[in-house]
Coordinates of N, CA and C and ligand atoms in Angstrom, one line a residue:
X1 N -30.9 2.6 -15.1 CA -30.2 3.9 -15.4 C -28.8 3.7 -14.8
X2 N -27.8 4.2 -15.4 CA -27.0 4.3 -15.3 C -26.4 5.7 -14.2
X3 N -25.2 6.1 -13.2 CA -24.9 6.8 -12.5 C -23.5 6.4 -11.7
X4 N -22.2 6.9 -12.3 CA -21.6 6.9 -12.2 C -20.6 8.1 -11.4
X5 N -19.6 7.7 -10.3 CA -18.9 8.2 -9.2 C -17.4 7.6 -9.8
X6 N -16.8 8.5 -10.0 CA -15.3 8.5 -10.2 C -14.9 9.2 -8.8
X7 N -13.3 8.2 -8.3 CA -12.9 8.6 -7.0 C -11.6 8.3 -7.1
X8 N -10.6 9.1 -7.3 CA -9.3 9.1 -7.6 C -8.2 10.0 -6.5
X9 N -7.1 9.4 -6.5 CA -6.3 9.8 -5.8 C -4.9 8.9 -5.6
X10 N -3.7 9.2 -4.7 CA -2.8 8.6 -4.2 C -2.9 7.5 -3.6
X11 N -1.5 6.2 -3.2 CA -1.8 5.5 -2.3 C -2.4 5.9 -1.1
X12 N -3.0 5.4 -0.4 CA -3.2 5.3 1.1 C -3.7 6.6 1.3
X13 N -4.7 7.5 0.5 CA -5.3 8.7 1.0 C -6.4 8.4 1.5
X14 N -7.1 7.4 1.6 CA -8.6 6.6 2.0 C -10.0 7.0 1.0
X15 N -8.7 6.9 -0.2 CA -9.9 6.1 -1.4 C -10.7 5.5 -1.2
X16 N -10.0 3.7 -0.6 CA -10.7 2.5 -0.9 C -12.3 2.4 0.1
X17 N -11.3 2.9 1.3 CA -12.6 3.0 2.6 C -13.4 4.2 2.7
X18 N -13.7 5.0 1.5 CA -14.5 6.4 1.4 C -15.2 5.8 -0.1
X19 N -14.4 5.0 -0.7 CA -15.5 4.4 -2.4 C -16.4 3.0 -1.4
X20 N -15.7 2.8 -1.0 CA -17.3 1.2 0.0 C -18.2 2.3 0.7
X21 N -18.1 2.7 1.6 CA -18.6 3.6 2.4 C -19.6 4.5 1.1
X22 N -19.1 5.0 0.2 CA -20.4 5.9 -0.3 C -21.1 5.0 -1.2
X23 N -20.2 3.9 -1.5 CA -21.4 2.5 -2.6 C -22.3 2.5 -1.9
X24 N -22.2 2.2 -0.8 CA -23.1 1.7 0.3 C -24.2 2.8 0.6
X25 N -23.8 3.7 0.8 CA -25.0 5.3 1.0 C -25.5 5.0 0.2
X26 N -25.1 4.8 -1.6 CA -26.1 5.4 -2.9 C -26.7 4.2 -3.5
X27 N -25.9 2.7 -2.7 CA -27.0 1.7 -3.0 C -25.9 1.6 -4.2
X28 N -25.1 1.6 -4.6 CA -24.2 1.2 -5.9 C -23.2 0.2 -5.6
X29 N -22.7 -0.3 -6.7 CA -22.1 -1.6 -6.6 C -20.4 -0.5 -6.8
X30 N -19.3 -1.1 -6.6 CA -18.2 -0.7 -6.2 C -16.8 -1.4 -6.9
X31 N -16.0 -0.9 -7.5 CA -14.8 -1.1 -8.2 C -13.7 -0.7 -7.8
X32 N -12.8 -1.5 -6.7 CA -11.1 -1.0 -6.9 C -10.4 -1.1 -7.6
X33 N -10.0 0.0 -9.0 CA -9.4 0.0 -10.2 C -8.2 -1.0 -10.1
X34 N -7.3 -0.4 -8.2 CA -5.9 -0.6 -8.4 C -6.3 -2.2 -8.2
X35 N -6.7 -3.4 -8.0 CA -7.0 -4.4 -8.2 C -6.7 -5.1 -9.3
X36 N -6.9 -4.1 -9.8 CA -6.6 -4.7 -11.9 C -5.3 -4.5 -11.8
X37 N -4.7 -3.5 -11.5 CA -3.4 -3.6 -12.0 C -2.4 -4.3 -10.8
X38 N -3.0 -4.7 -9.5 CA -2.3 -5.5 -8.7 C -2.3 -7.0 -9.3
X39 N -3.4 -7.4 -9.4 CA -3.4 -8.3 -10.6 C -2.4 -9.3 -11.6
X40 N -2.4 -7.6 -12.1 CA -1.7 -7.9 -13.5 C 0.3 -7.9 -13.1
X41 N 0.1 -7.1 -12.0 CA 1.8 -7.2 -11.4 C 1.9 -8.3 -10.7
X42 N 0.9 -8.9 -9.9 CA 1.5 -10.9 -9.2 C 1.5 -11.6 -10.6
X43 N 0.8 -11.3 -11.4 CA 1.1 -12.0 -12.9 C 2.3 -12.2 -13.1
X44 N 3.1 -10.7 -13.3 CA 4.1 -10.6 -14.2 C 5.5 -10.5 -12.7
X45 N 5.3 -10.6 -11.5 CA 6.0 -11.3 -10.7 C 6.2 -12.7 -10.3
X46 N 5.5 -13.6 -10.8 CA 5.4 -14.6 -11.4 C 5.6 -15.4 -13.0
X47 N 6.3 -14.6 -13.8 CA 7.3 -14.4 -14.9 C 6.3 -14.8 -16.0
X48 N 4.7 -13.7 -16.4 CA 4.2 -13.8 -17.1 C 4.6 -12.2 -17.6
X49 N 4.0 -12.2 -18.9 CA 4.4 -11.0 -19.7 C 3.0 -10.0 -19.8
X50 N 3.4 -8.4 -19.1 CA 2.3 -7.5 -18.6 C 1.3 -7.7 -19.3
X51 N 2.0 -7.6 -20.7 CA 0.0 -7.1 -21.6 C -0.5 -8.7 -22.0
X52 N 0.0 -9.5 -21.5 CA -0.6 -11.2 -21.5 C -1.0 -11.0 -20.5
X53 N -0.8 -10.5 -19.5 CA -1.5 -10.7 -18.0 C -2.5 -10.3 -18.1
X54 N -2.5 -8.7 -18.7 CA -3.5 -7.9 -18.7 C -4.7 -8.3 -19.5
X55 N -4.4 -8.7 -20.5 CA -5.6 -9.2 -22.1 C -6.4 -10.3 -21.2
X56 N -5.4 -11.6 -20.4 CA -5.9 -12.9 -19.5 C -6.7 -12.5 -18.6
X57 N -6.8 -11.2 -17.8 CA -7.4 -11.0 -16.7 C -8.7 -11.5 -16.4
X58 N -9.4 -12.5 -15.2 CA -11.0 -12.7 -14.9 C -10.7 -12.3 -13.8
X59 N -12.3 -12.2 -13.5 CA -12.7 -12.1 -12.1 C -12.1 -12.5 -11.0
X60 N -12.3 -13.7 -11.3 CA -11.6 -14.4 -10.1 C -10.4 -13.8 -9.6
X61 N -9.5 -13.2 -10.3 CA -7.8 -13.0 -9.9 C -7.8 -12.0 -9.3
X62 N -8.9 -10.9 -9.0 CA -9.4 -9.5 -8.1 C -9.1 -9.9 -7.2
X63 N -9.3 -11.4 -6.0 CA -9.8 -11.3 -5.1 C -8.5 -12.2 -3.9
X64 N -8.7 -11.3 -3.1 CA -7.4 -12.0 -2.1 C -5.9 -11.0 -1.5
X65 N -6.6 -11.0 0.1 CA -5.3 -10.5 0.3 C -4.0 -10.2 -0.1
X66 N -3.7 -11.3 -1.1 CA -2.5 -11.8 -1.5 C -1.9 -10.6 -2.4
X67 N -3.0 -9.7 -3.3 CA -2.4 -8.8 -3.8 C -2.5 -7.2 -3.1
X68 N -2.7 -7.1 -1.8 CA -2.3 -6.0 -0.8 C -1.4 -6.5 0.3
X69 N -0.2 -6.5 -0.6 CA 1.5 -6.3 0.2 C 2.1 -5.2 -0.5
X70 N 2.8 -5.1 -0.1 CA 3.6 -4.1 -1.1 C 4.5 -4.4 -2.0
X71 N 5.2 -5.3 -1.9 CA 5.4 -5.9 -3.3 C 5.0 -6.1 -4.8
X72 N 3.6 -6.9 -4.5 CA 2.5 -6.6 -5.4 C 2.3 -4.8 -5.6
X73 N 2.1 -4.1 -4.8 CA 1.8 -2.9 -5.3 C 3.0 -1.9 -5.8
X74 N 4.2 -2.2 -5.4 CA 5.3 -1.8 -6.2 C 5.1 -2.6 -8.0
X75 N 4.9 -3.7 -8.0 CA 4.6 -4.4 -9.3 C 3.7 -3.7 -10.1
X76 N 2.7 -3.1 -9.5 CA 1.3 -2.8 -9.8 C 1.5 -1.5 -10.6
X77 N 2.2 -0.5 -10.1 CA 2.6 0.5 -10.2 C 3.5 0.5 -11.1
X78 N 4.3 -0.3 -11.2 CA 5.1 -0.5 -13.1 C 4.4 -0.8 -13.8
X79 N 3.5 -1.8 -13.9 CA 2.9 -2.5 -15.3 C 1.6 -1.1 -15.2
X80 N 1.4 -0.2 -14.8 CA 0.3 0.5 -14.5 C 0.9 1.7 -15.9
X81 N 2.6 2.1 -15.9 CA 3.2 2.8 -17.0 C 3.0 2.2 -18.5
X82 N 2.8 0.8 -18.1 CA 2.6 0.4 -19.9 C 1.3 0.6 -20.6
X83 N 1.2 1.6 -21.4 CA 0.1 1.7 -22.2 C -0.7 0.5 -22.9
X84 N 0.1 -0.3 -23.2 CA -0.7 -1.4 -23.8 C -1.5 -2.5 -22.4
X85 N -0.8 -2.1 -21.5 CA -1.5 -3.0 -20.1 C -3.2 -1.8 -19.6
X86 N -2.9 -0.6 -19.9 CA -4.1 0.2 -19.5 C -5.1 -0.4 -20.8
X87 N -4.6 0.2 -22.0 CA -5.5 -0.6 -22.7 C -6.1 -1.1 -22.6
X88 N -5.8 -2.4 -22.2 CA -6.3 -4.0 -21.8 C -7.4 -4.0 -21.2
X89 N -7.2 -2.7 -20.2 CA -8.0 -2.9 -18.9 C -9.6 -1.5 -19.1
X90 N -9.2 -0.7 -20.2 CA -10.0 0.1 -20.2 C -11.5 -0.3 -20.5
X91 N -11.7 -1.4 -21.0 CA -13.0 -2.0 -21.6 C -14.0 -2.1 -20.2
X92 N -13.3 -3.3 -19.8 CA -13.6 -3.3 -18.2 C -14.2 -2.7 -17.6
X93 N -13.4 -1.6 -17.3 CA -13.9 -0.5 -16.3 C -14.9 0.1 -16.8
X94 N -14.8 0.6 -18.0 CA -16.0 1.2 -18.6 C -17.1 0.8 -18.8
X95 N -17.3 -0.7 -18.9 CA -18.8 -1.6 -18.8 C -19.2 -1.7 -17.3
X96 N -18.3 -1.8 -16.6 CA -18.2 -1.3 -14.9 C -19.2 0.0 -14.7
X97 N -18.3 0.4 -15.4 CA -19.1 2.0 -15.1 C -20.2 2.4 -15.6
X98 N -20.9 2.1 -16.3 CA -22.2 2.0 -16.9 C -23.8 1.0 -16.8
X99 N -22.7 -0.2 -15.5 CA -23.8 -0.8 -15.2 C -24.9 -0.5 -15.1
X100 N -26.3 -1.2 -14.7 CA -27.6 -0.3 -14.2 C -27.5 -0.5 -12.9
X101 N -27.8 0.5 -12.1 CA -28.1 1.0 -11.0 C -26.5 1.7 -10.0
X102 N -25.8 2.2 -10.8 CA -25.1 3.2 -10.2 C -23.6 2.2 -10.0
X103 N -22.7 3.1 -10.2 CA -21.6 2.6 -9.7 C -20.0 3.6 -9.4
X104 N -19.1 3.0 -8.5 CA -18.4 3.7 -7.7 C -17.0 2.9 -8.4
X105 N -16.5 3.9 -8.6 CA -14.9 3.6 -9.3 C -13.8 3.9 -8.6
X106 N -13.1 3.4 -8.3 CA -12.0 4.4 -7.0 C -10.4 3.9 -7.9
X107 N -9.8 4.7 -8.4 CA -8.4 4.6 -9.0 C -7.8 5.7 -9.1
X108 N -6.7 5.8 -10.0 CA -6.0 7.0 -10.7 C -6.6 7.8 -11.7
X109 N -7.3 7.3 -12.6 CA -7.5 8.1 -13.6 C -8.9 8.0 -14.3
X110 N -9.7 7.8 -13.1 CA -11.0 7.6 -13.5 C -11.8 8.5 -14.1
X111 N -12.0 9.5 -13.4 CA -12.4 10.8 -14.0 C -11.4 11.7 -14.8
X112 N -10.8 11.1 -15.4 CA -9.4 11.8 -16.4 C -10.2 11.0 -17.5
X113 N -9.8 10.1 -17.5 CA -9.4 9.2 -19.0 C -10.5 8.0 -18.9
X114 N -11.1 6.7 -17.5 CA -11.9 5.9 -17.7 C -13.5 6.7 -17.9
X115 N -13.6 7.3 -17.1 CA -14.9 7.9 -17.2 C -14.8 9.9 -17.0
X116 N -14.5 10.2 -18.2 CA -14.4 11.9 -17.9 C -15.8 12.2 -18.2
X117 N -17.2 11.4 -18.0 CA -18.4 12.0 -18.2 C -18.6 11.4 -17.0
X118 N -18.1 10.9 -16.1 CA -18.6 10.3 -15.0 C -19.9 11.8 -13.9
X119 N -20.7 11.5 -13.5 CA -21.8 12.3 -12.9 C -21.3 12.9 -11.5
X120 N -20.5 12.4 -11.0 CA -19.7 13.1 -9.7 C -18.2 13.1 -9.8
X121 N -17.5 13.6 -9.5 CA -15.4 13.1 -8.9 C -15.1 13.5 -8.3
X122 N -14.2 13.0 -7.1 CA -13.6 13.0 -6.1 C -12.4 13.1 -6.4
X123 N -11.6 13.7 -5.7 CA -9.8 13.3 -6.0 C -9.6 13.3 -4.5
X124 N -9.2 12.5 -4.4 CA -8.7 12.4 -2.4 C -7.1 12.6 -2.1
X125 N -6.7 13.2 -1.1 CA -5.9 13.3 -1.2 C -5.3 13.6 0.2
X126 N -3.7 13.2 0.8 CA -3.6 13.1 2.6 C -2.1 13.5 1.9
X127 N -1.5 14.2 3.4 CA -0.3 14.1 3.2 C 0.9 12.9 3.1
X128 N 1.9 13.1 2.2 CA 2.5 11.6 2.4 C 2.9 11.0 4.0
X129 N 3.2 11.8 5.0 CA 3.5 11.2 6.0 C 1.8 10.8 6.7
X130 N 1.0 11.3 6.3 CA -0.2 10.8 7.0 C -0.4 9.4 6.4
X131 N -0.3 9.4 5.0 CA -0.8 7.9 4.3 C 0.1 6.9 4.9
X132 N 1.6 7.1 4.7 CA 2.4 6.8 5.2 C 2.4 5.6 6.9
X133 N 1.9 6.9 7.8 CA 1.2 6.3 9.0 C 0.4 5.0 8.7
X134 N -0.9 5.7 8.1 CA -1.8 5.0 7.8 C -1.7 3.2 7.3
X135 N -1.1 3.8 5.9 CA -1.0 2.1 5.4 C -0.2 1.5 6.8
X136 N 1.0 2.1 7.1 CA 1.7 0.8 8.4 C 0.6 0.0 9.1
X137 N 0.1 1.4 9.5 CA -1.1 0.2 10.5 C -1.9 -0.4 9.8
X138 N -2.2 0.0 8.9 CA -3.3 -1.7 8.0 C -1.8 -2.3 8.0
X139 N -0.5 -2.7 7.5 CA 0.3 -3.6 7.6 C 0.2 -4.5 8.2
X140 N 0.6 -3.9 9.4 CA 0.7 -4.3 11.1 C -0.2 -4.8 11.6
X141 N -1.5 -4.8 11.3 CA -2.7 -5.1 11.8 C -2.9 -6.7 11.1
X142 N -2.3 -6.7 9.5 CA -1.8 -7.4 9.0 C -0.7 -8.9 9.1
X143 N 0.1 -7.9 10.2 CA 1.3 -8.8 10.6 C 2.5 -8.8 9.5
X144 N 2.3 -7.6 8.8 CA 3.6 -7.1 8.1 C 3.8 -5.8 8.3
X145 N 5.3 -5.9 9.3 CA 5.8 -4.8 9.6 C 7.0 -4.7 9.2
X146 N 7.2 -3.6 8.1 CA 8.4 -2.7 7.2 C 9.3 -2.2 8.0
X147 N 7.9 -1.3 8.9 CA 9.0 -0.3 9.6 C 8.3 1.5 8.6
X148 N 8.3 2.6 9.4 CA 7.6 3.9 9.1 C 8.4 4.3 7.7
X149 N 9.5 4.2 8.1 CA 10.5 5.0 6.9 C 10.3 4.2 6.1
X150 N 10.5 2.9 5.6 CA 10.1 2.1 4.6 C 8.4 2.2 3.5
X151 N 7.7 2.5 4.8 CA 6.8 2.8 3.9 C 6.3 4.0 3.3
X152 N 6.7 5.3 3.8 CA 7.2 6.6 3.8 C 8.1 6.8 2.4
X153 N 8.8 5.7 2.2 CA 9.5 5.4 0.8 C 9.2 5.0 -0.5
X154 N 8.0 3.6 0.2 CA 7.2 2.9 -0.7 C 6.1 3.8 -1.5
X155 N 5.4 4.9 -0.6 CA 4.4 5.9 -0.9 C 4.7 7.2 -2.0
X156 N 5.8 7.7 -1.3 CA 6.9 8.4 -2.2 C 7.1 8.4 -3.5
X157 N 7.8 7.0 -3.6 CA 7.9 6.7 -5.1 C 7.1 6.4 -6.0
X158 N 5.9 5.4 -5.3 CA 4.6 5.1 -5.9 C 4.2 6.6 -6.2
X159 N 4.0 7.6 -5.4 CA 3.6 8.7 -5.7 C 4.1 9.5 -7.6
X160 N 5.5 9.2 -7.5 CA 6.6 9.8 -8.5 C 6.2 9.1 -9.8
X161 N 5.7 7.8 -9.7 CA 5.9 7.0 -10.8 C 4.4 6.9 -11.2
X162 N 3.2 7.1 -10.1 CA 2.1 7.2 -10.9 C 1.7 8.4 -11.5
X163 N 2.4 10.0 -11.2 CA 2.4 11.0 -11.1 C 2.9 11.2 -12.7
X164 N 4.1 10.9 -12.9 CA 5.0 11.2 -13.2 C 4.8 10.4 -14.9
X165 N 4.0 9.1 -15.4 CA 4.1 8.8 -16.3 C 3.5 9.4 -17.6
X166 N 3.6 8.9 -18.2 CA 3.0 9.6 -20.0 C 1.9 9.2 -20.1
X167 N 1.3 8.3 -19.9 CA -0.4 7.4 -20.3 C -1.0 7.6 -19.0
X168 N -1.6 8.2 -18.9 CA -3.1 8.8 -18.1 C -2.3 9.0 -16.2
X169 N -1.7 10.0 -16.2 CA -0.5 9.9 -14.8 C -1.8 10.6 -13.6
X170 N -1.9 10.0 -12.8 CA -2.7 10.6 -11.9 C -2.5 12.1 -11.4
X171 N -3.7 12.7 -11.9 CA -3.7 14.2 -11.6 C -5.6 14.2 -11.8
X172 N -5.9 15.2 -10.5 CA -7.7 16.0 -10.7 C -7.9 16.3 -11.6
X173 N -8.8 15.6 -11.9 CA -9.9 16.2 -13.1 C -10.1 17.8 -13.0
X174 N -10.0 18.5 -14.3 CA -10.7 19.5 -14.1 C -11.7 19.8 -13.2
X175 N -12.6 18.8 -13.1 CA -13.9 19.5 -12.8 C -13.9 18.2 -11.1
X176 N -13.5 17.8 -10.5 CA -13.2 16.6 -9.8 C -13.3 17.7 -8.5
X177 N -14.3 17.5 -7.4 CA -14.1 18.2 -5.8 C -12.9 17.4 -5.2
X178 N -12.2 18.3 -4.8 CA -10.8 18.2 -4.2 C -11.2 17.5 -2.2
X179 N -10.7 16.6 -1.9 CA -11.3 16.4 -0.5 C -10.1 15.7 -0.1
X180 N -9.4 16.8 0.8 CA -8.1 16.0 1.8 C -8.3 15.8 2.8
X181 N -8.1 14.1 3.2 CA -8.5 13.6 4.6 C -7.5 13.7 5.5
X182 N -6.4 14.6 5.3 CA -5.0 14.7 6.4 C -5.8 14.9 7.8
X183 N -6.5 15.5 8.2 CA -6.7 15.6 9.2 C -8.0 15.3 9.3
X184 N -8.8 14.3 8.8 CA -10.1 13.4 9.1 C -10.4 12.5 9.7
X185 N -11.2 11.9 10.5 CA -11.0 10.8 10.6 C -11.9 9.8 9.5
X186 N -12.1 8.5 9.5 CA -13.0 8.2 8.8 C -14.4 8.5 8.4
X187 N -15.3 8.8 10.1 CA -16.7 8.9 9.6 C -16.7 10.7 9.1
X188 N -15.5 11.4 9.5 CA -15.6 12.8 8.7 C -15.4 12.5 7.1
X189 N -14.7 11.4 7.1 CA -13.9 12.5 5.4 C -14.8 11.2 4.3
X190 N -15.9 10.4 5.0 CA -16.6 9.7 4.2 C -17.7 10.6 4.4
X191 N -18.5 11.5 5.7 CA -19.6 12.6 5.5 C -19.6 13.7 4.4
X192 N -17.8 13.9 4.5 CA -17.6 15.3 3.6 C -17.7 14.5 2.1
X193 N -17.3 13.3 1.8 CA -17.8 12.7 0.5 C -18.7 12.7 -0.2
X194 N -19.9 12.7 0.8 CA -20.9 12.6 0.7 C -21.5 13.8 0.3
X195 N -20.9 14.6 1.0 CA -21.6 16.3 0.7 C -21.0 16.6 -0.5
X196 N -19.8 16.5 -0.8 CA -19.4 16.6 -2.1 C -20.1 16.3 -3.3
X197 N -20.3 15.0 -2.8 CA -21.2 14.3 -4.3 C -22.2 15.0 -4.2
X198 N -23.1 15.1 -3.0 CA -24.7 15.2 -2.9 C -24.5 16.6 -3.8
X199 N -23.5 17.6 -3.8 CA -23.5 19.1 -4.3 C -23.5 18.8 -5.6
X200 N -22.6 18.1 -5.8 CA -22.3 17.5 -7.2 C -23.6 17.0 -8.2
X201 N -24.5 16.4 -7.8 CA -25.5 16.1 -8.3 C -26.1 17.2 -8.5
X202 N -26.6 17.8 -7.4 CA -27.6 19.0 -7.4 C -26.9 20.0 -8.5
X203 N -25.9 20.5 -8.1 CA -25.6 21.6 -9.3 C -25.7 20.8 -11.1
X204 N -25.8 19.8 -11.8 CA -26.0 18.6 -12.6 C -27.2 19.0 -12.7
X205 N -28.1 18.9 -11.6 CA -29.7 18.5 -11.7 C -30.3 20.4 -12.3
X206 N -29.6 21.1 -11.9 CA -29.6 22.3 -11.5 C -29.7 22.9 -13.1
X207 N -28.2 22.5 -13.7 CA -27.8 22.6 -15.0 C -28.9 22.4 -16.2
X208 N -29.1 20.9 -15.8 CA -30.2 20.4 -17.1 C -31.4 20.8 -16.8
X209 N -31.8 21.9 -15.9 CA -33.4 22.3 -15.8 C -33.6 23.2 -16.4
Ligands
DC301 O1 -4.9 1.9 -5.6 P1 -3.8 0.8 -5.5 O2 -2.7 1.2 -4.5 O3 -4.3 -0.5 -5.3 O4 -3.1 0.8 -6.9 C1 -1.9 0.1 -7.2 C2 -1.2 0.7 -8.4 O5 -2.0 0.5 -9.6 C3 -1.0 2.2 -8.4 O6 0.3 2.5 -7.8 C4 -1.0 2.7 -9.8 C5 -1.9 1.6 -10.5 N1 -3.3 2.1 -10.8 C6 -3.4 2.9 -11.9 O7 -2.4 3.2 -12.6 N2 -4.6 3.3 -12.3 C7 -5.7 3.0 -11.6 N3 -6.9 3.4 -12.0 C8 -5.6 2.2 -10.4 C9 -4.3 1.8 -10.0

């Protein structure tokens, strides 16, 4: 059986570490969208052409620190405006999402446009100066330090440009439980996740009886 979790939101709202964390509760296998399109931007910073990047994509190229810098995700976030690069990628996700035994999607427009029949949605969301904070210190823990303002900048715009485009721009699903972790810490705003979905189900289960 199939069971599907859409989890969408901005950079650095604690998507990625609230989509592992509830895989892991429901026993489901797990998908970082923005992967795909980080991907497809070391490609095309490496002087390949987006929707070649995008059409070439395997497995193997998901994996490696290499594409969580910021560079890569400034890249990521342009080729993410070309419709014919979403295209590419929409098959993907969608055989993703239909696996057997449940699965967890964490991107922009999951519950919009990859899966708008998905069984639960999330949209997460922190203030920019909190994400801001946040990503530094994964940076720095990293051993790449920008500097606060810099990445306060980086968040910003990535905000404007994912927000902001024509082909599927990151915005809540209609029907998507709203959960801001500005003032959470992690085992809170991965508990309230959980309650979210767990409601989410039940009122579903509730529905079709
Ligand atoms: O989640 P992330 O920071 O790794 O995503 C990198 C960029 O990829 C993001 O700025 C916009 C794009 N993206 C997207 O357009 N749609 C998705 N489902 C996931 C990411």
């Amino acid at each position: 059986m199939s069971f599907t979790i859409a989890i969408d939101g901005p950079a650095a709202a604690g998507k990625g570490t609230i989509s592992r964390a509830v895989a892991e509760h429901y026993g489901f296998a797990h998908l970082d969208t923005g992967l795909l399109y980080r991907a497809v931007g070391r490609r095309v910073l490496d002087g390949t052409d987006p929707e070649a990047a995008a059409r070439a994509l395997v497995a193997d190229d998901l994996d490696g620190a290499a594409l969580r810098t910021p560079e890569v995700a400034q890249a990521a976030s342009k080729v993410a405006v070309i419709p014919e690069v979403r295209a590419a990628l929409v098959d993907f996700q969608r055989a993703f999402a239909r696996r057997a035994g449940g699965a967890v999607l964490d991107g922009r427009d999951i519950g919009t446009v990859i899966c708008p029949d998905a069984e639960a949605k999330l949209f997460v969301t922190a203030s920019p100066e909190v994400r801001a904070r946040r990503r530094l210190a994964e940076l720095v823990a990293r051993g790449i330090d920008t500097g606060y303002e810099a990445v306060l900048a980086d968040v910003r715009e990535r905000d404007a440009r994912d927000m902001g485009r024509a082909d599927a721009p990151l915005r809540p699903a209609q029907d998507a439980a709203m959960l801001d972790t500005s003032a959470l810490d992690i085992a809170a705003a991965v508990a309230e996740a959980i309650r979210l979905i767990d409601r989410q189900i039940a009122q579903k289960q509730e529905e079709t009886r």
